[in-house]
Coordinates of C-alpha atoms and ligand atoms in Angstrom, one line a residue:
X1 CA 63.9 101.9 149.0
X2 CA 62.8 104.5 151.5
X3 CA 65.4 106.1 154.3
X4 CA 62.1 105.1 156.7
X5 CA 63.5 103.1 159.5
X6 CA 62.0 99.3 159.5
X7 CA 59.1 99.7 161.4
X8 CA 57.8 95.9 161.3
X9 CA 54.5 96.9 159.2
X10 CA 54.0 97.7 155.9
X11 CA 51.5 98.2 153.5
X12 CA 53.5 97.9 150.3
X13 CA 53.0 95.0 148.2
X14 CA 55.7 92.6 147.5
X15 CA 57.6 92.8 143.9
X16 CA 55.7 89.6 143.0
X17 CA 52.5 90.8 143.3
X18 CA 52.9 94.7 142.3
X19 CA 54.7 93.0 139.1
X20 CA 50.9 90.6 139.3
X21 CA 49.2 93.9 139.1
X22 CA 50.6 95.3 136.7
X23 CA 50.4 92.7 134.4
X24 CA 46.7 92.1 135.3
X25 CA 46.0 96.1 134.5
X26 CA 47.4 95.7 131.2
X27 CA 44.8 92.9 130.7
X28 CA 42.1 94.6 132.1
X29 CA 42.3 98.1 130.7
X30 CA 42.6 96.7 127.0
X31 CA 40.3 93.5 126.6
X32 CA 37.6 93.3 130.0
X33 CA 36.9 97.1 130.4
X34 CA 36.3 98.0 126.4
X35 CA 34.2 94.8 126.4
X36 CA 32.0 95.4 129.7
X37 CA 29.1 97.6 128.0
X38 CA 28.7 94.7 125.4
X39 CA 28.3 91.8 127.2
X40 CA 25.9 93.9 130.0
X41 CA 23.3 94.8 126.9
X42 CA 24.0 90.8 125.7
X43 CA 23.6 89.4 129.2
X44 CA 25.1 85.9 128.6
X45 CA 28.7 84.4 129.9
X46 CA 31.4 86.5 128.1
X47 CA 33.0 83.1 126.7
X48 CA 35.5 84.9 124.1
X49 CA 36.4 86.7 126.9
X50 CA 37.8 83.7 129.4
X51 CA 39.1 82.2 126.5
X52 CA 41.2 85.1 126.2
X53 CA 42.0 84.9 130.0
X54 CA 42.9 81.1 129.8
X55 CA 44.8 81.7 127.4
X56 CA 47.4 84.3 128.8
X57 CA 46.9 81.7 132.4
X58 CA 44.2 84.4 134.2
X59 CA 41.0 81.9 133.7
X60 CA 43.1 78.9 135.3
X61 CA 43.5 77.1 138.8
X62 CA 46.9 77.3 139.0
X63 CA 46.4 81.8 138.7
X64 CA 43.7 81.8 141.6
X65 CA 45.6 79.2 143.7
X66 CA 49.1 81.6 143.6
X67 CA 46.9 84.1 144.6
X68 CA 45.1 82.3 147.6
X69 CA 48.1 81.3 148.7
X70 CA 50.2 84.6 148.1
X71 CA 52.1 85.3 152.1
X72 CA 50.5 88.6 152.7
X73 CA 47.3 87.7 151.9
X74 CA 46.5 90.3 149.4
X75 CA 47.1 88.4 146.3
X76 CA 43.0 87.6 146.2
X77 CA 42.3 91.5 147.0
X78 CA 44.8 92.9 144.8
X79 CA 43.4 90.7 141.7
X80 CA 39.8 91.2 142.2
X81 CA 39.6 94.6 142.3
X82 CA 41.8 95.2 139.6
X83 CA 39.5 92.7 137.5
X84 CA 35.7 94.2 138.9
X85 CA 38.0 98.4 138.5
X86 CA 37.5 96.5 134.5
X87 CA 34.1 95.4 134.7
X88 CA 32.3 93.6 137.3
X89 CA 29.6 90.9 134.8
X90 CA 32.8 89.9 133.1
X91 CA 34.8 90.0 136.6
X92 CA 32.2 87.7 137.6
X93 CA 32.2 85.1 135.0
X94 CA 36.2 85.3 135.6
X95 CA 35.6 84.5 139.3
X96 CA 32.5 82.9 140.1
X97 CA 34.2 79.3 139.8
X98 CA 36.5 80.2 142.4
X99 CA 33.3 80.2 145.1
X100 CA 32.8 76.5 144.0
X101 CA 36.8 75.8 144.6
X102 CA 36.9 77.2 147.8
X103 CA 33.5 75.7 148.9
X104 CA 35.5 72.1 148.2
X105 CA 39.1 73.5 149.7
X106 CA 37.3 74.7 152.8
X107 CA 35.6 71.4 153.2
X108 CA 37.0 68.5 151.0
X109 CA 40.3 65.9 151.1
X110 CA 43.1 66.7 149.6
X111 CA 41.8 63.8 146.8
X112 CA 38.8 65.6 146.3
X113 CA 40.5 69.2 145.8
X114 CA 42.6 67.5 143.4
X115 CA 39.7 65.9 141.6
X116 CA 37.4 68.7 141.0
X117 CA 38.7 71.6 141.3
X118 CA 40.8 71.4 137.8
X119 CA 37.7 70.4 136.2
X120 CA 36.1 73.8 137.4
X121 CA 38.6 75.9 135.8
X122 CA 39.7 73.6 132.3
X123 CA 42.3 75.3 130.3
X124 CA 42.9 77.3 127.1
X125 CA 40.5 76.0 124.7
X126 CA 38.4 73.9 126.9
X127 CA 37.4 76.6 129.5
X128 CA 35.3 74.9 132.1
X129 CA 33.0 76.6 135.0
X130 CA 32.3 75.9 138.8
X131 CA 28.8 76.9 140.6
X132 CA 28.3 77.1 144.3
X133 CA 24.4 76.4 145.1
X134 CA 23.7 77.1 148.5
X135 CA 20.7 79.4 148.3
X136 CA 16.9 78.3 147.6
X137 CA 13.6 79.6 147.5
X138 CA 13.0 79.4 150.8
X139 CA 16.6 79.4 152.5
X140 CA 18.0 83.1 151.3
X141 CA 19.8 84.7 154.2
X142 CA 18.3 81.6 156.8
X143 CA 20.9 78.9 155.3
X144 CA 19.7 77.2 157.7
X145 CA 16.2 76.4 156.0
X146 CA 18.1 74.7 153.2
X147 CA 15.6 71.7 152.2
X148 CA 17.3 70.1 149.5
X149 CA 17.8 66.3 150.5
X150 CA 20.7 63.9 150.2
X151 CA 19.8 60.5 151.3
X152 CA 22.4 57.4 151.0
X153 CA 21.1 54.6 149.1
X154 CA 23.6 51.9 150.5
X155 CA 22.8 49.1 147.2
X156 CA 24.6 51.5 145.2
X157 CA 26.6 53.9 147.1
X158 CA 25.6 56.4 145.9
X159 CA 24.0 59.9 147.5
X160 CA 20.7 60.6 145.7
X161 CA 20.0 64.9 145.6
X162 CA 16.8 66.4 145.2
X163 CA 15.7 70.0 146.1
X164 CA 16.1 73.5 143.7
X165 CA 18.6 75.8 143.9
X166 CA 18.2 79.3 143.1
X167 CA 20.5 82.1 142.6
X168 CA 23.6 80.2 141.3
X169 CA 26.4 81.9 139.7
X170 CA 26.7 79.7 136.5
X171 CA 24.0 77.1 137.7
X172 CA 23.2 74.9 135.0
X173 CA 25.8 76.1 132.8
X174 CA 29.0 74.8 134.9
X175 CA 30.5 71.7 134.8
X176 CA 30.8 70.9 138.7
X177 CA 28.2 72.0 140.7
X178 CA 28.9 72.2 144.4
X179 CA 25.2 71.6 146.6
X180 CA 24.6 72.3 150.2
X181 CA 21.7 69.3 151.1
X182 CA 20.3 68.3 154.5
X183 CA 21.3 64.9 155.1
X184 CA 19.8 64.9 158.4
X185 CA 16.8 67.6 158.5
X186 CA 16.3 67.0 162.4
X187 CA 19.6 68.5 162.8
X188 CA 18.9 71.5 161.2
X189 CA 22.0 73.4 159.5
X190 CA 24.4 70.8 161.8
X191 CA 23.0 68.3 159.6
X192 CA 23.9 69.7 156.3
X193 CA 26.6 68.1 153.8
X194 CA 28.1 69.8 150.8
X195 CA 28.4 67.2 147.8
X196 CA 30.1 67.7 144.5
X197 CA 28.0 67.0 141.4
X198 CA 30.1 65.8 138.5
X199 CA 29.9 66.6 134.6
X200 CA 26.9 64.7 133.4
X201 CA 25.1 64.0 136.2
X202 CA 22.1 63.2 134.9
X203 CA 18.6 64.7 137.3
X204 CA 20.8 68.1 137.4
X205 CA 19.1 70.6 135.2
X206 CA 19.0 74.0 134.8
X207 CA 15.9 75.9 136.0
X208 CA 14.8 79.9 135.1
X209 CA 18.0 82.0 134.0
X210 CA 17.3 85.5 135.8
X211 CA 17.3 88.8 134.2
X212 CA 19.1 91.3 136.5
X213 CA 19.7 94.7 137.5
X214 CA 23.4 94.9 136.9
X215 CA 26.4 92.2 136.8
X216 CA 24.5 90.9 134.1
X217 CA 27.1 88.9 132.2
X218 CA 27.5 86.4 135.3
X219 CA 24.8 84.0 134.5
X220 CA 22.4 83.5 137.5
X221 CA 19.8 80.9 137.7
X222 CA 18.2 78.0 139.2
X223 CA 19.6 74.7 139.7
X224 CA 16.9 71.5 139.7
X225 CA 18.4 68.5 141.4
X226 CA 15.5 65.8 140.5
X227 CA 17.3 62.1 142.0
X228 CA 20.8 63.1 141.2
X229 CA 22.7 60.5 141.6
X230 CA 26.1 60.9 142.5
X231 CA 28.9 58.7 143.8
X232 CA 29.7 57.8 147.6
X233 CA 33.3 59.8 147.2
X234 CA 31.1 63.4 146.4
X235 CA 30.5 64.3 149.6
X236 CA 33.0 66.5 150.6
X237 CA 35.2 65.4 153.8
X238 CA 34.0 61.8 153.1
X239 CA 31.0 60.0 154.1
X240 CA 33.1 58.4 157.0
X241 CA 34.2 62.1 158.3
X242 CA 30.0 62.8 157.9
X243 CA 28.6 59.9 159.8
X244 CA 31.3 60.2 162.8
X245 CA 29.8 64.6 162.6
X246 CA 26.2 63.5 162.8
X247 CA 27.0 60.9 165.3
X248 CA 28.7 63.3 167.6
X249 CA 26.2 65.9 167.1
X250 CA 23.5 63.6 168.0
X251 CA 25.2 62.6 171.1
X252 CA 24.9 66.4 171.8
X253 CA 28.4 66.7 171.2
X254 CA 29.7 70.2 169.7
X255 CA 28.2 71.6 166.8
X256 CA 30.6 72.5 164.0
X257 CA 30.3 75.1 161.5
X258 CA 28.2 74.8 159.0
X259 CA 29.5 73.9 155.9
X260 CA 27.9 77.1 153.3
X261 CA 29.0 79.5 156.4
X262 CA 32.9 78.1 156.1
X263 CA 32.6 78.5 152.2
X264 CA 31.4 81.8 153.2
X265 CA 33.5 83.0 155.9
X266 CA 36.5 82.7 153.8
X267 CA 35.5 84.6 150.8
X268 CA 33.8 87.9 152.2
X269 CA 37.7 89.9 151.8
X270 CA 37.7 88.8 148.0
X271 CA 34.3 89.8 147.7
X272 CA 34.7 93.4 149.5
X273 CA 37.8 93.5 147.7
X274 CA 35.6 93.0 144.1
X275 CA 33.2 95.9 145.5
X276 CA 36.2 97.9 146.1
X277 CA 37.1 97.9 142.5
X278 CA 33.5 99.2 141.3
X279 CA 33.5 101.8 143.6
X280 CA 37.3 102.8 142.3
X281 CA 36.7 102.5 139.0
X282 CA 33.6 105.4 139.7
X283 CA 35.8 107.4 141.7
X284 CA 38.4 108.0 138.9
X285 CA 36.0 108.2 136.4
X286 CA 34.4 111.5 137.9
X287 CA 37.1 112.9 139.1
X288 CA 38.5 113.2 135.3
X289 CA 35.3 114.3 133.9
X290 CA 35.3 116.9 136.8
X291 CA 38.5 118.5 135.2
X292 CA 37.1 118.3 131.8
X293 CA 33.4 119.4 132.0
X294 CA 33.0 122.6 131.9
X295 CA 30.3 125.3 133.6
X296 CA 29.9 128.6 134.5
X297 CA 33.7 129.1 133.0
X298 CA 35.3 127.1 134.9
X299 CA 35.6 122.9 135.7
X300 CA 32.8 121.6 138.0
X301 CA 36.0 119.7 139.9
X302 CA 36.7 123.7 140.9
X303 CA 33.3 123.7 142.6
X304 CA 33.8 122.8 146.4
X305 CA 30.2 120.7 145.9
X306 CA 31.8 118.5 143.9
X307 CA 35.6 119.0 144.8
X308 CA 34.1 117.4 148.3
X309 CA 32.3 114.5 147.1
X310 CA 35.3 113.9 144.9
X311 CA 37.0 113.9 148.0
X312 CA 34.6 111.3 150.0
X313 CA 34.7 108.9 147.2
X314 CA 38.9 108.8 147.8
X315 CA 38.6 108.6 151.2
X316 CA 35.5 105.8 151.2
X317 CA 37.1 103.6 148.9
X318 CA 40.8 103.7 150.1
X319 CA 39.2 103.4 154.2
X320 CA 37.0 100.4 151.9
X321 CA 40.6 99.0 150.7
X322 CA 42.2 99.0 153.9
X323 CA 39.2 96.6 155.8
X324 CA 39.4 94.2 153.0
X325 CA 43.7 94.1 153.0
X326 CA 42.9 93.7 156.9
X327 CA 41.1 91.1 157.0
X328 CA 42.7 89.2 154.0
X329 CA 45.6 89.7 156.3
X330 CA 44.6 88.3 158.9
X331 CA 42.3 85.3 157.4
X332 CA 46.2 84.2 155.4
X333 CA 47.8 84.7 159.1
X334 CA 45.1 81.7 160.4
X335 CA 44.1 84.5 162.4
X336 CA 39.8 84.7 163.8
X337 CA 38.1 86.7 162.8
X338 CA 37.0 87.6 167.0
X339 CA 35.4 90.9 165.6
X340 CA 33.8 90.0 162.4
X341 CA 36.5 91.3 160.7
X342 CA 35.9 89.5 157.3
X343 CA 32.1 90.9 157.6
X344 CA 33.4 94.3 158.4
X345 CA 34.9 94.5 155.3
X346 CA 32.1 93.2 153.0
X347 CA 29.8 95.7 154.5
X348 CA 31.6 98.3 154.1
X349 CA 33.2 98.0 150.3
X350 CA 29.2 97.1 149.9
X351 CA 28.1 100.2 151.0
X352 CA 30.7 102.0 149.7
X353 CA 30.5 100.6 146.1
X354 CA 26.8 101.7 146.3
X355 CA 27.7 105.1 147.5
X356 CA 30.2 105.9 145.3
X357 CA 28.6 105.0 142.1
X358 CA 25.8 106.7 142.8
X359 CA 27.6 110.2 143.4
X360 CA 30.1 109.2 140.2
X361 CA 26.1 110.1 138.5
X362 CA 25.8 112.6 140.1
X363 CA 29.0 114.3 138.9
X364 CA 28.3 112.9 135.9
X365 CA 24.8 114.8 135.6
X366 CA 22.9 113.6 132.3
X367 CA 25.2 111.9 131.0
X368 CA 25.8 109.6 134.2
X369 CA 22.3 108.9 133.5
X370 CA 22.7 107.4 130.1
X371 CA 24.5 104.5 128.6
X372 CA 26.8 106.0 126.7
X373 CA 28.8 106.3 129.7
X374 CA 29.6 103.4 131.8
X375 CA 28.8 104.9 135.7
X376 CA 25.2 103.9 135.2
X377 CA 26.5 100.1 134.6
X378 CA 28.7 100.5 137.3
X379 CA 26.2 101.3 139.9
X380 CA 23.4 98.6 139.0
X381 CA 26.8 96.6 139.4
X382 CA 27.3 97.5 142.8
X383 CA 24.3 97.4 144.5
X384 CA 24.6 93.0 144.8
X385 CA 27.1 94.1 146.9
X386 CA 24.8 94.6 149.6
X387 CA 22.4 91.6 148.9
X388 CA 25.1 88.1 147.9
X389 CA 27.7 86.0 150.2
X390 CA 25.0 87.4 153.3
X391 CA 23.1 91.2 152.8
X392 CA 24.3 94.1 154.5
X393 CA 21.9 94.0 157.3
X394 CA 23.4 89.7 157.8
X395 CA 27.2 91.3 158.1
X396 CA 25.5 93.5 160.9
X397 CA 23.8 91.0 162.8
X398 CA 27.4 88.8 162.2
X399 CA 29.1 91.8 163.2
X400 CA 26.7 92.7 166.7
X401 CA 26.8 89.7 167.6
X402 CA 30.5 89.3 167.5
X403 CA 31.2 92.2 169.5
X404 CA 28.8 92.5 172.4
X405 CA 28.5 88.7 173.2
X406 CA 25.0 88.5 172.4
X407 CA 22.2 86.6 170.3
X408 CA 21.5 89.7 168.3
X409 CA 18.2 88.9 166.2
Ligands
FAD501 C1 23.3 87.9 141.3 C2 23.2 86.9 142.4 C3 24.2 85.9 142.5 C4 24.2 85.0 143.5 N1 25.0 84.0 143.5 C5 24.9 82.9 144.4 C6 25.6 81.7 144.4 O1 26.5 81.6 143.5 N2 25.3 80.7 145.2 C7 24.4 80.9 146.2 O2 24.2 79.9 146.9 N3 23.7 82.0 146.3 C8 23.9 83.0 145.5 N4 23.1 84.2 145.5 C9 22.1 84.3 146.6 C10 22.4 85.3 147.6 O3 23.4 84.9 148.5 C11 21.1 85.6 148.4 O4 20.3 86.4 147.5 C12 21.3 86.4 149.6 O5 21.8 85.5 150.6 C13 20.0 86.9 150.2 O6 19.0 86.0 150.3 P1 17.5 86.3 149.7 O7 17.7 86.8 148.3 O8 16.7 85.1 149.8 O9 17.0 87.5 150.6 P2 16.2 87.3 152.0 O10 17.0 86.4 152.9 O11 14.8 87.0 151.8 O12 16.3 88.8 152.5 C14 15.4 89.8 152.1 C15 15.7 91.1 153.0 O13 15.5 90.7 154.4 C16 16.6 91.0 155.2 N5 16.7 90.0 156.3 C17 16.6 88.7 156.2 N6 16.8 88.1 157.4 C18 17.1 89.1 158.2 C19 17.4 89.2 159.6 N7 17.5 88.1 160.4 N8 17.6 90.4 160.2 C20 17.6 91.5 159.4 N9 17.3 91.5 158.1 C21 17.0 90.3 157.5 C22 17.8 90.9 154.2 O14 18.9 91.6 154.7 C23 17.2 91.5 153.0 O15 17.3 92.9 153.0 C24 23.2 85.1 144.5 C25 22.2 86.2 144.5 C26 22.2 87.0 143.4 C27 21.2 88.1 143.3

């Protein structure tokens, strides 16, 4: 304990989750970061490697939930960047369920969080996976475009789903797959629904896998929903909760969010805080190999050239750090965001994580360039952190918008 007089803020972690970290580190440093160079070249789900999570109660539901619910608010910052500081494809396979989860917590019953969300997660020995498919072919950033159909067919009760679905983390592959449809397409975005697809579900295939730049042991592809049938009780809030939205809205009655947005709103801090980790683990990296290499006589760290950009890369991802524990903060203390806060902090650990890699090269010289040393992953890791959960130039529009008042376009 410090002499320091109690000044009503702090920005030290509680024992719980310093002891969290710690433990997490230990994980990280000796099974996810020695394994992230092998599963980039294999590009497939790292399924060894979440058995190994299950099993020590990382890969699990009950893990992410302690974290979500954690007072500060830091426990979902603290463990995603330790787990993306490891390596960010096998971060993602460890975390990409957790989009799905929220999806349902943010706009489910308490029956249906309880239904599905355990089946997203399994446990050791039966690891099972969650995708969130918002995004198609023509409905990138404009969620608003979404054309996938749900349409009731009251003989059977049951919602019938057809549309594609690109870009899904684990699409195909998972075992629930959470869809944003249009259940009214005059309404626009107001009239979409989120509905849970269960294990099975037969008319849910998987379309192209995609071959990526970086993060590539997160599986990525299209989802093909061709009459998916599902049950009345999939669509999350209820069909009853649905009707009585539409109704309203019809009426010309207040809006509501829409439902990808909410799923969206409430993940940007853990995603900064994933970017954060990249752009950490780069900064270290360089500055040791700036002590070690040596040129001229002496250690390129003792140049001021790259002494300074050492320097930046400190400063950008602690200043990176601090947004995302902000606004993690303040999204735990039911707080709005009034400035875009949650956006604020996406952008930047985005940008950062781009930045920062890129220089980590740099430092790096040659052998940044090759891939024998890991920066090079690291950066083609980073840059989705300006594209997913809404592109840098979205967070601005979000972010303009939210502080002078207007309809920025
Ligand atoms: C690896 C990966 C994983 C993903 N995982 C998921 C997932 O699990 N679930 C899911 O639903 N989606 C997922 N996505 C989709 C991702 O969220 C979208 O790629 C992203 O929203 C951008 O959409 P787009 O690719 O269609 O780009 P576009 O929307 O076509 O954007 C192209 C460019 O135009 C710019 N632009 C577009 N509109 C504007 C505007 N109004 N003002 C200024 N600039 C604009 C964009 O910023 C961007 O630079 C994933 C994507 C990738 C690559």
């Amino acid at each position: 304990m410090s002499d320091a007089p109690e000044s009503g803020f702090s920005l030290e972690l509680g024992e719980d989750l310093a002891r969290t970290r710690d433990w997490l580190h230990e994980f990280v440093a000796s099974v996810i970061r020695p394994a992230g160079a092998e599963w980039d070249e294999r590009e497939e789900t790292p399924w060894p490697v979440l058995e190994e999570a299950a099993k020590i109660g990382l890969y699990s539901l009950d893990f992410y939930t302690r974290q979500y619910l954690e007072p500060s608010g830091l426990g979902i910052p603290v463990v995603f960047e330790e787990l993306f500081w490891g390596d960010a494809g096998i971060g993602m396979s460890l975390v990409g369920s957790t989009l799905a989860a929220l999806s349902v917590v943010a706009n489910g019953t308490p029956e249906q969080v309880g239904e599905w969300c355990p089946q997203m997660f399994g446990g050791p020995g039966d690891v099972k996976l969650g995708a969130f498919c918002s995004s198609e072919p023509e409905a990138g950033s404009d969620v608003a475009a979404i054309r996938t159909r749900a349409t009731y067919d009251a003989a059977t009760r049951e919602w019938v789903l057809n549309g594609v679905k690109t870009w899904a983390t684990n699409g195909g592959i998972a075992d629930v797959h959470v869809v944003v449809a249009s259940v009214d397409p005059s309404l626009g975005s107001r009239g979409q629904a989120s509905f849970v697809v269960p294990p099975g579900t037969a008319g849910l295939s998987m379309g192209q896998k995609f071959r990526k730049h970086g993060i590539r042991a997160s599986h990525t592809a299209e989802v093909v929903l061709s009459d998916a049938r599902i049950p009345e009780r999939c669509v999350l809030g209820g069909r009853d909760r649905l009707e009585e939205r539409l109704a309203r809205i019809r009426e010309g009655g207040r809006a509501g969010e829409q439902a990808a947005m909410r799923t969206f709103e409430a993940s940007r801090p853990g995603v900064a805080a994933m970017a954060v980790g990249i752009a950490r683990a780069a900064a270290e990296y360089a500055a040791e190999y700036a002590t070690r290499r040596v040129q001229f006589g002496r250690p390129i760290g003792q140049n001021q050239a790259v002494a300074f950009m050492l320097a930046d890369m400190a400063a950008a991802v602690d200043a990176a750090r601090l947004l995302t524990w902000r606004a993690a903060w303040m999204a735990r203390q039911g707080r709005p965001f009034l400035r875009a806060e949650g956006s604020m902090s996406k952008l930047v650990a985005g940008e950062t994580a781009v930045r920062v890699t890129e220089q980590a090269i740099q430092i790096l010289g040659g052998n940044g360039y090759t891939r024998d040393f890991p920066v090079e992953r690291w950066h083609r890791d980073a840059k989705i952190f300006t594209i997913f959960e809404g592109t840098s130039e979205i967070q601005r529009l979000i972010i303009g918008r939210a502080i002078t008042g207007l309809d920025v376009r």
